[in-house]
Amino acid sequence: AEKGFEVENLFTRHKESAAFVSIETNAEVKGFDRFGEISSDAVFITTRDFEIENAAKNLAEKLQTKPVIFHTSGALSSEILLPLKKIGCETASLHPLVSVSDARLGRKNFKGAYFC
């Protein structure tokens, strides 16, 4: 958001965990069950590694559009997004070389971070 990109929505199972990010980006927080409402060109799955596969399956079942889907795991390849690729989404992994497990610290660490 600080660089001029519009963060349209934050999808979460726990609204309180997205409150800080929502305020900082002016994005609406929506429930995990509302994936079908995505109209963005790009979607980032930024959950814990063990939850990415489930998030990809849920998205594949509910998406009405075909955005580019990224995940940010440093340990997993984009193959974990296969359910999304099968429905016509372009998929990729984007690995930040910093930890972003906490919204406040992640925001600070993210500035100037490298990706692979």
Tab-separated table of C-alpha atoms in Angstrom:
chain	number	residue	atom	x	y	z
A	1	ALA	CA	0.000	0.000	0.000
A	2	GLU	CA	2.861	2.370	0.795
A	3	LYS	CA	4.182	1.861	-2.756
A	4	GLY	CA	0.873	2.705	-4.431
A	5	PHE	CA	-0.615	-0.754	-4.854
A	6	GLU	CA	-4.223	-1.178	-3.837
A	7	VAL	CA	-4.834	-3.927	-1.306
A	8	GLU	CA	-8.482	-4.671	-1.977
A	9	ASN	CA	-9.295	-7.374	0.550
A	10	LEU	CA	-7.789	-9.434	3.317
A	11	PHE	CA	-9.287	-12.881	3.678
A	12	THR	CA	-8.830	-14.415	7.074
A	13	ARG	CA	-10.318	-16.923	9.442
A	14	HIS	CA	-9.565	-14.641	12.374
A	15	LYS	CA	-10.564	-11.002	11.841
A	16	GLU	CA	-8.580	-9.810	14.821
A	17	SER	CA	-5.345	-11.114	13.278
A	18	ALA	CA	-5.910	-8.942	10.187
A	19	ALA	CA	-6.955	-5.771	12.025
A	20	PHE	CA	-3.526	-4.120	11.989
A	21	VAL	CA	-2.900	-4.900	8.319
A	22	SER	CA	-6.364	-3.685	7.418
A	23	ILE	CA	-5.772	-0.322	9.074
A	24	GLU	CA	-2.362	0.080	7.437
A	25	THR	CA	-3.611	-0.794	3.929
A	26	ASN	CA	-7.195	0.470	4.062
A	27	ALA	CA	-8.365	-2.976	2.940
A	28	GLU	CA	-11.637	-4.604	3.897
A	29	VAL	CA	-11.300	-7.717	6.047
A	30	LYS	CA	-13.475	-10.591	4.864
A	31	GLY	CA	-14.060	-14.082	6.147
A	32	PHE	CA	-12.293	-17.132	4.755
A	33	ASP	CA	-15.644	-18.346	3.375
A	34	ARG	CA	-15.936	-15.399	0.948
A	35	PHE	CA	-13.147	-16.338	-1.504
A	36	GLY	CA	-15.627	-16.227	-4.398
A	37	GLU	CA	-15.724	-12.445	-4.079
A	38	ILE	CA	-12.118	-12.000	-5.267
A	39	SER	CA	-11.904	-9.727	-8.284
A	40	SER	CA	-8.200	-8.864	-8.021
A	41	ASP	CA	-5.605	-9.511	-10.706
A	42	ALA	CA	-3.246	-11.059	-8.157
A	43	VAL	CA	-3.745	-13.001	-4.931
A	44	PHE	CA	-1.066	-13.729	-2.341
A	45	ILE	CA	-1.441	-16.699	-0.010
A	46	THR	CA	0.603	-15.667	3.003
A	47	THR	CA	-0.496	-18.228	5.538
A	48	ARG	CA	1.687	-20.751	7.319
A	49	ASP	CA	3.260	-23.394	5.090
A	50	PHE	CA	1.115	-26.250	6.380
A	51	GLU	CA	-2.055	-24.275	5.521
A	52	ILE	CA	-1.183	-23.331	1.919
A	53	GLU	CA	-2.503	-26.526	0.334
A	54	ASN	CA	-5.856	-26.185	2.079
A	55	ALA	CA	-6.097	-22.509	1.125
A	56	ALA	CA	-5.369	-23.408	-2.512
A	57	LYS	CA	-8.076	-26.081	-2.522
A	58	ASN	CA	-10.601	-23.691	-0.972
A	59	LEU	CA	-9.764	-20.989	-3.474
A	60	ALA	CA	-10.037	-23.406	-6.395
A	61	GLU	CA	-13.528	-24.408	-5.303
A	62	LYS	CA	-14.814	-20.853	-4.841
A	63	LEU	CA	-13.037	-18.524	-7.276
A	64	GLN	CA	-15.183	-16.952	-9.952
A	65	THR	CA	-12.225	-15.263	-11.681
A	66	LYS	CA	-8.737	-16.455	-12.628
A	67	PRO	CA	-6.166	-14.214	-10.889
A	68	VAL	CA	-2.450	-14.915	-10.704
A	69	ILE	CA	-1.882	-16.739	-7.410
A	70	PHE	CA	1.349	-16.490	-5.414
A	71	HIS	CA	2.353	-18.164	-2.192
A	72	THR	CA	5.149	-16.867	-0.013
A	73	SER	CA	6.583	-20.046	1.469
A	74	GLY	CA	10.348	-20.370	1.353
A	75	ALA	CA	10.132	-24.128	1.720
A	76	LEU	CA	7.474	-25.084	-0.845
A	77	SER	CA	7.381	-24.862	-4.623
A	78	SER	CA	4.457	-23.539	-6.616
A	79	GLU	CA	3.352	-27.152	-7.213
A	80	ILE	CA	1.357	-26.890	-3.989
A	81	LEU	CA	-0.956	-24.542	-5.927
A	82	LEU	CA	-1.828	-27.255	-8.478
A	83	PRO	CA	-5.605	-27.121	-7.738
A	84	LEU	CA	-5.553	-23.469	-8.828
A	85	LYS	CA	-3.458	-24.170	-11.912
A	86	LYS	CA	-5.944	-26.875	-12.923
A	87	ILE	CA	-8.774	-24.323	-13.020
A	88	GLY	CA	-6.782	-21.904	-15.202
A	89	CYS	CA	-4.956	-19.652	-12.746
A	90	GLU	CA	-1.320	-18.780	-13.299
A	91	THR	CA	0.620	-19.765	-10.179
A	92	ALA	CA	4.017	-18.960	-8.708
A	93	SER	CA	5.974	-18.916	-5.502
A	94	LEU	CA	7.488	-15.670	-4.288
A	95	HIS	CA	9.909	-16.222	-1.443
A	96	PRO	CA	10.735	-13.201	0.714
A	97	LEU	CA	14.119	-13.662	2.342
A	98	VAL	CA	12.803	-12.281	5.638
A	99	SER	CA	10.363	-13.589	8.188
A	100	VAL	CA	6.899	-12.034	8.049
A	101	SER	CA	5.169	-14.136	10.700
A	102	ASP	CA	4.112	-11.032	12.638
A	103	ALA	CA	2.320	-8.170	10.866
A	104	ARG	CA	4.100	-5.344	12.682
A	105	LEU	CA	7.612	-6.799	12.520
A	106	GLY	CA	7.015	-8.166	9.039
A	107	ARG	CA	6.125	-4.724	7.749
A	108	LYS	CA	9.339	-3.299	9.180
A	109	ASN	CA	11.499	-6.186	7.891
A	110	PHE	CA	9.842	-6.202	4.488
A	111	LYS	CA	11.296	-2.828	3.456
A	112	GLY	CA	14.360	-3.516	1.331
A	113	ALA	CA	13.883	-7.280	1.503
A	114	TYR	CA	15.103	-9.523	-1.295
A	115	PHE	CA	12.936	-12.182	-2.937
A	116	CYS	CA	13.697	-15.321	-4.903
